[in-house]
Amino acid sequence: MLFNSLQFILFFVVVFVLYYAICDKYRYIVLLIASYLFYGIANIKYLPLLVIITLITYFGGILIKQISVKKQKKIILLLTVVLCLSFLLYFKYFNFLLESINYIFLSNFSIKKIIIPLGLSFFCLQAISYPIDVYRKDVEVEKNIFRYALFVSFFPQILSGPIGKSKEMLKQFREEHKFNIDNVYSGFMIAIFGYFQKIVIADLLAYGVNNVYNNLHHFSGLPILIVVFMYSFQIYFDFASYSNIARGCAKMLGYDLINNFNSPYFADSIKNFWSRWHISLSTWFRDYLYFPLGGNRKGKIRTCINIMIVFIVSGLWHGASYTYIVWGLLHGIFQVIDRLINKKSNIKILNIIFTFLLVTFAWIFFRANTINDAFYVLNNMFNINFLNIKSQIASIGFDKFDLLVLIVSMLIVFAIELINQKRNALKILKKRPVFVRYMVILFLIFSIIVFGYYGPGFEESQFIYLGY
């Protein structure tokens, strides 16, 4: 059940009505049932896995709280984390490990291909944060197992985040949530903006990007170069759209999820980029991996090593492929160089452009189907033929109208992001007359219906991060 499907919209409307129709004391039960139903529809076969990880971390947290000896607490914490990670390692990386062994040793081991459960990377990290936070005394033990199960499975975020930390989310599930028209309006605006980003921009960009990347050897020069930049925008609008829809749905129910993106392509350094991109993941790795490794407290060399470890793990977290490892490695190298040199131009726009180019370069490996494909892109993207430029652009799969829709839509989004750099665009909109607010809503809905990319034989387009 994808967010951008009619099924989900109907599902959410039913949940919304039921949620506010019963007394607050039992609303979390409605959300828990809805969350398990949502995950079961998407992935019924692996519903027991969700239950197992929930139980492991729930009882792990209780044992950590009850045991008084610090060494024993550490052992329980380690066992809890290792057990959870073992599921992640098996489902996500066993096939990759076997393929690597076969390649290195020229062997021929084979097993039935393991299917990765949807959302495993996200709800696994979310669950792992809980026993760690209990051990650190950052959060009180949650004795209500159903409320804790909701924290792990909350349907707006279970499949692709934003990743919630127990110290941020559990207290919200304990609070009373009365119907609040301001929350409903704010959440609806955030969600409808997310649908605009996904259906009008990201899905249209995906058509051209997939056309080229899946048929690379039919292209050279300008089409490849254009698509390289298009993918930077596609992955941003696609993932930001999912996060906004998740935030919007949660807000309508009275819950605040972390704002996962803060205009990352306005970043003026790689470090600044990672403080704006996939914020829930980058802060998770900072709090639960980088700091425990020592952070920047043990000298420059150790700091650089810690940074490299974090980004290589980040690459592997995104997928079991050498392309993701190289992507993580590149960002680690960029971060280390940025930290060691620590020099920027006095002209901010040049720093922003340079950062964007570095990020775009790394995205080549993230998007390429194989390492060989990535190097094909690098070797051919600058072989530009200045003849028949129009036909080269058309070969990507876009006509003039498509390009106009993309340019205008992206300018609208980036204009809103520029406003958000100094003021909150949503708060500004709330102060406008009711007529203006309704016109904005109608414009977004009209744009989604009329200009959204539905394509021949349309099926809802899967969000990029849904498979991670």
CSV table of C-alpha atoms in Angstrom, one decimal:
chain,number,residue,atom,x,y,z
A,1,MET,CA,0.0,0.0,0.0
A,2,LEU,CA,2.0,3.0,-1.3
A,3,PHE,CA,1.4,6.5,0.1
A,4,ASN,CA,0.7,7.7,-3.4
A,5,SER,CA,-2.2,5.2,-3.9
A,6,LEU,CA,-5.9,5.6,-3.6
A,7,GLN,CA,-5.8,2.6,-1.2
A,8,PHE,CA,-3.7,4.5,1.3
A,9,ILE,CA,-5.8,7.6,1.1
A,10,LEU,CA,-8.9,5.6,1.9
A,11,PHE,CA,-7.0,3.7,4.6
A,12,PHE,CA,-5.9,6.9,6.2
A,13,VAL,CA,-9.3,8.5,6.1
A,14,VAL,CA,-10.8,5.5,7.9
A,15,VAL,CA,-8.0,5.5,10.5
A,16,PHE,CA,-8.4,9.2,11.0
A,17,VAL,CA,-12.1,9.0,11.7
A,18,LEU,CA,-11.8,6.0,14.0
A,19,TYR,CA,-8.9,7.5,15.9
A,20,TYR,CA,-10.8,10.7,16.8
A,21,ALA,CA,-14.2,8.9,17.3
A,22,ILE,CA,-13.1,7.0,20.4
A,23,CYS,CA,-11.8,8.2,23.7
A,24,ASP,CA,-8.1,9.2,24.0
A,25,LYS,CA,-7.3,6.4,26.3
A,26,TYR,CA,-7.6,3.8,23.6
A,27,ARG,CA,-6.5,5.7,20.5
A,28,TYR,CA,-3.0,4.2,20.6
A,29,ILE,CA,-4.7,0.8,20.2
A,30,VAL,CA,-6.4,2.0,17.0
A,31,LEU,CA,-3.0,3.2,15.7
A,32,LEU,CA,-1.3,-0.1,16.6
A,33,ILE,CA,-4.0,-2.2,14.8
A,34,ALA,CA,-3.8,0.2,11.9
A,35,SER,CA,0.0,0.0,11.8
A,36,TYR,CA,0.1,-3.8,11.8
A,37,LEU,CA,-2.7,-3.9,9.2
A,38,PHE,CA,-0.7,-1.4,7.1
A,39,TYR,CA,2.5,-3.5,7.3
A,40,GLY,CA,0.6,-6.8,6.9
A,41,ILE,CA,-1.0,-5.6,3.7
A,42,ALA,CA,2.4,-4.6,2.4
A,43,ASN,CA,4.4,-7.5,3.7
A,44,ILE,CA,2.3,-10.2,5.5
A,45,LYS,CA,4.9,-12.8,5.3
A,46,TYR,CA,7.3,-10.9,7.5
A,47,LEU,CA,4.9,-9.6,10.0
A,48,PRO,CA,6.3,-12.1,12.6
A,49,LEU,CA,9.7,-10.5,12.1
A,50,LEU,CA,8.4,-7.2,13.2
A,51,VAL,CA,6.9,-8.8,16.3
A,52,ILE,CA,10.2,-10.6,17.1
A,53,ILE,CA,12.3,-7.4,16.9
A,54,THR,CA,9.7,-5.6,19.0
A,55,LEU,CA,9.8,-8.3,21.7
A,56,ILE,CA,13.6,-8.5,21.7
A,57,THR,CA,14.0,-4.8,22.2
A,58,TYR,CA,11.1,-4.4,24.6
A,59,PHE,CA,12.3,-7.1,27.0
A,60,GLY,CA,15.9,-6.0,26.5
A,61,GLY,CA,14.9,-2.6,27.8
A,62,ILE,CA,13.2,-4.0,30.8
A,63,LEU,CA,16.2,-6.2,31.7
A,64,ILE,CA,18.6,-3.3,31.4
A,65,LYS,CA,16.4,-1.3,33.7
A,66,GLN,CA,16.1,-4.1,36.3
A,67,ILE,CA,19.7,-5.2,36.4
A,68,SER,CA,21.9,-3.1,38.7
A,69,VAL,CA,25.4,-4.3,37.7
A,70,LYS,CA,26.7,-2.1,34.9
A,71,LYS,CA,28.7,-4.9,33.3
A,72,GLN,CA,25.6,-7.1,33.1
A,73,LYS,CA,23.6,-4.2,31.7
A,74,LYS,CA,26.2,-3.8,28.9
A,75,ILE,CA,26.0,-7.6,28.1
A,76,ILE,CA,22.2,-7.4,27.9
A,77,LEU,CA,22.4,-4.3,25.7
A,78,LEU,CA,25.0,-6.0,23.4
A,79,LEU,CA,22.9,-9.2,23.1
A,80,THR,CA,19.8,-7.1,22.3
A,81,VAL,CA,21.5,-5.1,19.6
A,82,VAL,CA,23.4,-8.0,18.1
A,83,LEU,CA,20.2,-10.1,17.9
A,84,CYS,CA,18.4,-7.3,16.1
A,85,LEU,CA,21.3,-6.7,13.7
A,86,SER,CA,21.6,-10.4,13.0
A,87,PHE,CA,18.2,-10.2,11.3
A,88,LEU,CA,19.2,-7.2,9.3
A,89,LEU,CA,22.5,-8.8,8.3
A,90,TYR,CA,20.9,-12.1,7.3
A,91,PHE,CA,18.0,-10.7,5.2
A,92,LYS,CA,19.9,-7.8,3.6
A,93,TYR,CA,23.5,-9.0,3.3
A,94,PHE,CA,23.7,-12.8,3.2
A,95,ASN,CA,23.1,-13.0,-0.6
A,96,PHE,CA,25.7,-10.2,-1.2
A,97,LEU,CA,28.3,-12.0,1.0
A,98,LEU,CA,27.7,-15.3,-0.8
A,99,GLU,CA,28.1,-13.6,-4.2
A,100,SER,CA,31.3,-11.9,-3.0
A,101,ILE,CA,32.7,-15.2,-1.8
A,102,ASN,CA,31.9,-16.9,-5.1
A,103,TYR,CA,33.6,-14.0,-7.0
A,104,ILE,CA,36.8,-14.0,-4.9
A,105,PHE,CA,37.3,-17.7,-4.6
A,106,LEU,CA,35.7,-18.7,-8.0
A,107,SER,CA,33.3,-20.9,-6.1
A,108,ASN,CA,29.7,-21.7,-6.9
A,109,PHE,CA,27.8,-21.7,-3.6
A,110,SER,CA,24.1,-20.9,-4.1
A,111,ILE,CA,20.9,-20.6,-2.0
A,112,LYS,CA,17.4,-19.4,-2.8
A,113,LYS,CA,17.5,-15.7,-3.1
A,114,ILE,CA,16.5,-14.0,0.2
A,115,ILE,CA,13.8,-11.4,-0.1
A,116,ILE,CA,14.4,-8.3,2.0
A,117,PRO,CA,11.4,-7.4,4.2
A,118,LEU,CA,10.0,-4.0,3.5
A,119,GLY,CA,11.1,-1.4,6.0
A,120,LEU,CA,13.5,-3.7,7.9
A,121,SER,CA,16.3,-1.2,7.8
A,122,PHE,CA,14.1,1.6,9.2
A,123,PHE,CA,12.2,-0.2,11.9
A,124,CYS,CA,15.2,-2.1,13.0
A,125,LEU,CA,17.2,1.0,13.7
A,126,GLN,CA,14.2,2.6,15.4
A,127,ALA,CA,13.8,-0.4,17.7
A,128,ILE,CA,17.6,-0.5,18.5
A,129,SER,CA,17.5,3.1,19.7
A,130,TYR,CA,15.3,2.1,22.6
A,131,PRO,CA,17.5,-0.3,24.7
A,132,ILE,CA,20.4,2.1,24.0
A,133,ASP,CA,18.4,5.0,25.3
A,134,VAL,CA,17.3,3.0,28.3
A,135,TYR,CA,20.9,2.1,29.1
A,136,ARG,CA,22.0,5.7,28.8
A,137,LYS,CA,19.0,6.8,30.9
A,138,ASP,CA,17.7,9.0,28.2
A,139,VAL,CA,14.3,7.5,28.3
A,140,GLU,CA,12.1,5.8,30.9
A,141,VAL,CA,11.3,2.1,30.4
A,142,GLU,CA,8.0,1.7,28.5
A,143,LYS,CA,6.1,-1.0,30.5
A,144,ASN,CA,3.1,-1.0,28.2
A,145,ILE,CA,4.1,-3.5,25.5
A,146,PHE,CA,1.3,-2.3,23.1
A,147,ARG,CA,2.4,1.3,23.3
A,148,TYR,CA,6.0,0.2,22.7
A,149,ALA,CA,4.9,-1.9,19.7
A,150,LEU,CA,3.3,1.2,18.3
A,151,PHE,CA,6.6,3.1,18.6
A,152,VAL,CA,8.3,0.4,16.5
A,153,SER,CA,5.5,0.0,13.9
A,154,PHE,CA,3.9,3.5,13.6
A,155,PHE,CA,2.5,3.3,10.1
A,156,PRO,CA,3.5,6.7,8.7
A,157,GLN,CA,7.2,5.9,9.2
A,158,ILE,CA,7.6,2.1,9.3
A,159,LEU,CA,8.5,1.6,5.7
A,160,SER,CA,10.8,4.5,4.9
A,161,GLY,CA,11.1,6.7,8.0
A,162,PRO,CA,11.8,9.3,9.2
A,163,ILE,CA,13.5,7.1,11.8
A,164,GLY,CA,12.2,8.0,15.2
A,165,LYS,CA,14.2,7.8,18.4
A,166,SER,CA,12.6,6.4,21.5
A,167,LYS,CA,13.4,9.5,23.5
A,168,GLU,CA,11.5,11.6,20.9
A,169,MET,CA,8.5,9.3,20.1
A,170,LEU,CA,7.5,7.3,23.2
A,171,LYS,CA,6.6,10.4,25.2
A,172,GLN,CA,4.2,11.4,22.4
A,173,PHE,CA,2.5,8.0,22.5
A,174,ARG,CA,1.9,8.6,26.2
A,175,GLU,CA,0.4,12.0,25.8
A,176,GLU,CA,-3.3,13.0,25.2
A,177,HIS,CA,-4.1,14.0,21.6
A,178,LYS,CA,-7.3,16.0,21.3
A,179,PHE,CA,-8.7,16.9,17.9
A,180,ASN,CA,-6.9,20.1,16.8
A,181,ILE,CA,-8.0,21.8,13.6
A,182,ASP,CA,-4.6,23.5,13.4
A,183,ASN,CA,-2.8,20.2,13.4
A,184,VAL,CA,-5.1,18.8,10.8
A,185,TYR,CA,-4.6,21.8,8.5
A,186,SER,CA,-0.8,21.9,9.0
A,187,GLY,CA,-0.6,18.1,8.5
A,188,PHE,CA,-2.8,18.2,5.4
A,189,MET,CA,-0.7,21.0,3.8
A,190,ILE,CA,2.6,19.2,4.5
A,191,ALA,CA,1.2,15.9,3.1
A,192,ILE,CA,-0.3,17.5,0.0
A,193,PHE,CA,3.0,19.3,-0.6
A,194,GLY,CA,4.6,15.9,-0.4
A,195,TYR,CA,2.3,14.5,-3.0
A,196,PHE,CA,3.1,17.5,-5.3
A,197,GLN,CA,6.8,16.7,-4.9
A,198,LYS,CA,6.3,13.0,-5.7
A,199,ILE,CA,3.7,12.9,-8.4
A,200,VAL,CA,4.4,16.1,-10.3
A,201,ILE,CA,8.2,16.2,-10.0
A,202,ALA,CA,9.9,13.0,-8.8
A,203,ASP,CA,7.8,10.6,-10.9
A,204,LEU,CA,8.3,12.6,-14.1
A,205,LEU,CA,12.1,12.9,-13.4
A,206,ALA,CA,12.1,9.1,-12.8
A,207,TYR,CA,10.8,8.4,-16.3
A,208,GLY,CA,13.8,10.1,-17.9
A,209,VAL,CA,16.4,8.8,-15.4
A,210,ASN,CA,15.2,5.2,-15.6
A,211,ASN,CA,15.1,5.4,-19.4
A,212,VAL,CA,18.8,6.3,-19.6
A,213,TYR,CA,20.2,4.4,-16.7
A,214,ASN,CA,18.5,1.2,-17.7
A,215,ASN,CA,19.7,1.5,-21.3
A,216,LEU,CA,23.0,3.2,-20.7
A,217,HIS,CA,24.8,1.7,-23.7
A,218,HIS,CA,22.3,3.4,-26.0
A,219,PHE,CA,23.3,6.8,-24.8
A,220,SER,CA,26.4,9.0,-24.7
A,221,GLY,CA,27.3,12.6,-23.9
A,222,LEU,CA,24.6,15.1,-23.2
A,223,PRO,CA,21.6,12.8,-22.4
A,224,ILE,CA,23.8,11.1,-19.7
A,225,LEU,CA,25.1,14.4,-18.3
A,226,ILE,CA,21.5,15.8,-18.1
A,227,VAL,CA,20.2,12.6,-16.4
A,228,VAL,CA,23.1,12.6,-13.9
A,229,PHE,CA,21.8,16.0,-12.6
A,230,MET,CA,18.2,14.9,-12.9
A,231,TYR,CA,18.8,12.0,-10.6
A,232,SER,CA,20.1,14.4,-7.9
A,233,PHE,CA,16.7,16.2,-8.0
A,234,GLN,CA,14.7,12.9,-8.4
A,235,ILE,CA,16.1,11.3,-5.3
A,236,TYR,CA,15.7,14.5,-3.3
A,237,PHE,CA,12.1,15.2,-4.3
A,238,ASP,CA,11.2,11.5,-4.1
A,239,PHE,CA,12.5,10.9,-0.6
A,240,ALA,CA,11.5,14.4,0.7
A,241,SER,CA,8.0,13.7,-0.6
A,242,TYR,CA,7.8,10.5,1.4
A,243,SER,CA,9.0,12.2,4.5
A,244,ASN,CA,6.5,15.1,4.1
A,245,ILE,CA,3.6,12.7,3.5
A,246,ALA,CA,4.6,10.7,6.6
A,247,ARG,CA,5.0,13.9,8.7
A,248,GLY,CA,1.7,15.3,7.4
A,249,CYS,CA,-0.2,12.1,8.2
A,250,ALA,CA,1.4,12.0,11.7
A,251,LYS,CA,0.7,15.6,12.3
A,252,MET,CA,-3.0,15.2,11.5
A,253,LEU,CA,-3.1,12.6,14.2
A,254,GLY,CA,-1.3,14.9,16.6
A,255,TYR,CA,2.2,13.5,16.4
A,256,ASP,CA,5.4,15.4,15.4
A,257,LEU,CA,8.0,13.5,13.3
A,258,ILE,CA,11.4,14.9,12.6
A,259,ASN,CA,11.7,17.2,9.6
A,260,ASN,CA,13.9,14.9,7.5
A,261,PHE,CA,15.2,17.5,5.0
A,262,ASN,CA,16.2,21.1,5.4
A,263,SER,CA,16.9,22.4,1.9
A,264,PRO,CA,20.0,20.1,1.5
A,265,TYR,CA,21.0,21.5,-2.0
A,266,PHE,CA,21.5,24.9,-0.4
A,267,ALA,CA,24.3,23.5,1.8
A,268,ASP,CA,27.6,25.2,1.4
A,269,SER,CA,29.8,22.3,2.5
A,270,ILE,CA,29.5,18.5,2.6
A,271,LYS,CA,29.3,18.6,6.4
A,272,ASN,CA,26.4,21.1,6.1
A,273,PHE,CA,24.8,18.9,3.5
A,274,TRP,CA,24.7,16.0,6.0
A,275,SER,CA,23.1,18.2,8.6
A,276,ARG,CA,20.3,18.8,6.1
A,277,TRP,CA,19.9,15.5,4.2
A,278,HIS,CA,18.1,12.5,5.7
A,279,ILE,CA,18.4,14.1,9.1
A,280,SER,CA,16.9,11.2,11.0
A,281,LEU,CA,19.5,8.8,9.6
A,282,SER,CA,22.5,11.1,9.9
A,283,THR,CA,21.6,11.9,13.6
A,284,TRP,CA,21.0,8.2,14.3
A,285,PHE,CA,24.5,7.3,13.1
A,286,ARG,CA,25.9,10.3,14.9
A,287,ASP,CA,24.3,9.4,18.3
A,288,TYR,CA,24.5,5.6,18.1
A,289,LEU,CA,27.7,5.0,16.1
A,290,TYR,CA,29.9,8.0,15.7
A,291,PHE,CA,29.8,9.2,19.3
A,292,PRO,CA,30.3,5.6,20.7
A,293,LEU,CA,33.4,5.2,18.4
A,294,GLY,CA,34.8,8.3,20.1
A,295,GLY,CA,33.5,11.0,17.8
A,296,ASN,CA,36.0,13.8,17.5
A,297,ARG,CA,37.4,13.5,21.1
A,298,LYS,CA,40.4,11.3,20.3
A,299,GLY,CA,42.5,13.4,17.9
A,300,LYS,CA,42.3,14.1,14.2
A,301,ILE,CA,43.4,10.7,12.9
A,302,ARG,CA,40.9,8.8,15.0
A,303,THR,CA,38.2,11.3,14.0
A,304,CYS,CA,38.9,10.8,10.4
A,305,ILE,CA,38.8,7.0,10.9
A,306,ASN,CA,35.4,7.3,12.7
A,307,ILE,CA,34.0,9.4,9.9
A,308,MET,CA,35.0,6.8,7.3
A,309,ILE,CA,33.5,4.0,9.4
A,310,VAL,CA,30.2,5.8,9.7
A,311,PHE,CA,29.9,6.6,6.0
A,312,ILE,CA,30.9,3.1,4.9
A,313,VAL,CA,28.3,1.7,7.2
A,314,SER,CA,25.9,4.2,5.9
A,315,GLY,CA,26.6,3.1,2.4
A,316,LEU,CA,26.1,-0.6,3.4
A,317,TRP,CA,22.9,0.4,5.2
A,318,HIS,CA,21.4,1.7,2.0
A,319,GLY,CA,22.0,-1.6,0.2
A,320,ALA,CA,24.1,-4.7,-0.3
A,321,SER,CA,26.0,-3.6,-3.3
A,322,TYR,CA,29.5,-2.3,-4.1
A,323,THR,CA,27.9,0.8,-5.6
A,324,TYR,CA,26.5,1.9,-2.2
A,325,ILE,CA,29.8,1.1,-0.6
A,326,VAL,CA,31.6,3.4,-3.1
A,327,TRP,CA,29.0,6.1,-2.5
A,328,GLY,CA,29.5,5.9,1.3
A,329,LEU,CA,33.3,5.8,0.8
A,330,LEU,CA,33.2,9.0,-1.4
A,331,HIS,CA,31.1,10.9,1.2
A,332,GLY,CA,33.5,9.8,3.9
A,333,ILE,CA,36.5,11.0,1.9
A,334,PHE,CA,34.7,14.3,1.1
A,335,GLN,CA,34.0,14.8,4.8
A,336,VAL,CA,37.6,14.0,5.9
A,337,ILE,CA,39.1,16.4,3.3
A,338,ASP,CA,36.6,19.1,4.3
A,339,ARG,CA,37.5,18.7,7.9
A,340,LEU,CA,41.3,18.7,7.3
A,341,ILE,CA,41.4,21.6,4.8
A,342,ASN,CA,38.5,23.5,6.2
A,343,LYS,CA,38.7,26.2,3.5
A,344,LYS,CA,35.8,27.7,1.6
A,345,SER,CA,35.3,30.5,-0.9
A,346,ASN,CA,34.1,33.8,0.5
A,347,ILE,CA,31.4,33.7,-2.1
A,348,LYS,CA,28.6,31.4,-0.6
A,349,ILE,CA,27.0,30.6,-4.0
A,350,LEU,CA,30.2,29.1,-5.2
A,351,ASN,CA,30.4,26.9,-2.1
A,352,ILE,CA,26.8,25.8,-2.7
A,353,ILE,CA,27.5,24.9,-6.3
A,354,PHE,CA,30.7,23.0,-5.5
A,355,THR,CA,28.9,21.0,-2.8
A,356,PHE,CA,26.1,20.2,-5.1
A,357,LEU,CA,28.6,19.0,-7.8
A,358,LEU,CA,30.3,16.7,-5.2
A,359,VAL,CA,27.0,15.3,-4.1
A,360,THR,CA,25.9,14.8,-7.7
A,361,PHE,CA,29.1,13.0,-8.5
A,362,ALA,CA,28.6,10.6,-5.6
A,363,TRP,CA,24.9,10.0,-6.7
A,364,ILE,CA,26.2,8.4,-9.9
A,365,PHE,CA,27.4,5.4,-7.9
A,366,PHE,CA,24.3,5.4,-5.8
A,367,ARG,CA,22.0,5.2,-8.9
A,368,ALA,CA,24.1,3.0,-11.2
A,369,ASN,CA,23.0,-0.6,-11.4
A,370,THR,CA,26.6,-1.8,-11.3
A,371,ILE,CA,30.1,-0.4,-10.7
A,372,ASN,CA,30.7,-0.9,-14.5
A,373,ASP,CA,27.7,1.2,-15.3
A,374,ALA,CA,28.9,4.0,-13.0
A,375,PHE,CA,32.2,4.1,-14.8
A,376,TYR,CA,30.4,4.0,-18.2
A,377,VAL,CA,28.6,7.1,-17.0
A,378,LEU,CA,31.8,8.8,-16.0
A,379,ASN,CA,33.6,7.9,-19.2
A,380,ASN,CA,30.8,9.0,-21.5
A,381,MET,CA,29.0,11.9,-19.9
A,382,PHE,CA,31.4,14.5,-21.3
A,383,ASN,CA,31.5,13.1,-24.8
A,384,ILE,CA,29.1,15.9,-25.9
A,385,ASN,CA,28.0,16.3,-29.5
A,386,PHE,CA,26.8,19.8,-30.1
A,387,LEU,CA,24.8,18.8,-33.1
A,388,ASN,CA,21.1,17.9,-32.8
A,389,ILE,CA,20.9,18.9,-29.2
A,390,LYS,CA,17.1,19.0,-29.3
A,391,SER,CA,16.9,15.4,-30.5
A,392,GLN,CA,19.4,14.3,-27.8
A,393,ILE,CA,17.3,15.9,-25.1
A,394,ALA,CA,14.2,14.3,-26.6
A,395,SER,CA,15.9,10.9,-26.5
A,396,ILE,CA,15.7,11.1,-22.7
A,397,GLY,CA,12.0,10.8,-23.0
A,398,PHE,CA,10.8,14.4,-22.4
A,399,ASP,CA,8.9,16.8,-24.6
A,400,LYS,CA,8.8,20.6,-24.2
A,401,PHE,CA,5.7,20.4,-22.0
A,402,ASP,CA,7.4,17.9,-19.6
A,403,LEU,CA,10.4,20.2,-19.3
A,404,LEU,CA,8.2,23.2,-18.6
A,405,VAL,CA,6.3,21.3,-15.9
A,406,LEU,CA,9.6,20.2,-14.3
A,407,ILE,CA,11.2,23.6,-14.4
A,408,VAL,CA,8.2,25.5,-13.1
A,409,SER,CA,7.4,22.9,-10.4
A,410,MET,CA,11.0,22.8,-9.1
A,411,LEU,CA,11.2,26.6,-9.0
A,412,ILE,CA,8.1,26.7,-6.9
A,413,VAL,CA,9.5,24.2,-4.4
A,414,PHE,CA,12.9,25.9,-4.2
A,415,ALA,CA,11.2,29.3,-3.8
A,416,ILE,CA,9.3,27.8,-0.8
A,417,GLU,CA,12.6,26.4,0.6
A,418,LEU,CA,14.3,29.8,0.2
A,419,ILE,CA,11.4,31.3,2.3
A,420,ASN,CA,11.9,28.6,4.9
A,421,GLN,CA,15.5,29.5,5.3
A,422,LYS,CA,14.5,32.7,7.2
A,423,ARG,CA,10.8,32.2,7.9
A,424,ASN,CA,8.2,29.4,8.1
A,425,ALA,CA,6.3,29.3,4.8
A,426,LEU,CA,3.4,27.4,6.4
A,427,LYS,CA,3.1,29.9,9.2
A,428,ILE,CA,3.0,32.7,6.7
A,429,LEU,CA,0.3,30.9,4.7
A,430,LYS,CA,-1.8,30.4,7.9
A,431,LYS,CA,-1.9,34.2,8.4
A,432,ARG,CA,-3.3,34.8,4.9
A,433,PRO,CA,-7.0,35.0,4.3
A,434,VAL,CA,-9.0,31.8,4.1
A,435,PHE,CA,-9.6,32.4,0.3
A,436,VAL,CA,-5.8,32.5,-0.3
A,437,ARG,CA,-5.3,29.3,1.7
A,438,TYR,CA,-8.0,27.4,-0.2
A,439,MET,CA,-6.5,28.7,-3.5
A,440,VAL,CA,-3.1,27.2,-2.6
A,441,ILE,CA,-4.7,23.9,-1.7
A,442,LEU,CA,-6.7,23.8,-5.0
A,443,PHE,CA,-3.6,24.8,-7.0
A,444,LEU,CA,-1.6,21.8,-5.5
A,445,ILE,CA,-4.5,19.4,-6.0
A,446,PHE,CA,-5.1,20.7,-9.6
A,447,SER,CA,-1.3,20.4,-10.4
A,448,ILE,CA,-1.2,16.8,-9.0
A,449,ILE,CA,-4.2,15.7,-11.1
A,450,VAL,CA,-3.4,17.6,-14.3
A,451,PHE,CA,0.4,17.8,-14.4
A,452,GLY,CA,1.2,14.7,-12.4
A,453,TYR,CA,3.1,12.0,-14.3
A,454,TYR,CA,0.9,9.0,-14.7
A,455,GLY,CA,2.3,7.6,-18.0
A,456,PRO,CA,1.1,4.8,-20.2
A,457,GLY,CA,0.0,1.7,-18.3
A,458,PHE,CA,0.3,3.8,-15.1
A,459,GLU,CA,0.9,2.1,-11.8
A,460,GLU,CA,1.8,4.0,-8.6
A,461,SER,CA,5.5,4.6,-8.6
A,462,GLN,CA,7.4,3.1,-5.7
A,463,PHE,CA,9.3,5.5,-3.5
A,464,ILE,CA,13.1,5.2,-4.0
A,465,TYR,CA,13.9,4.5,-0.4
A,466,LEU,CA,11.1,1.9,0.1
A,467,GLY,CA,13.5,-0.9,-0.8
A,468,TYR,CA,16.2,0.1,1.6
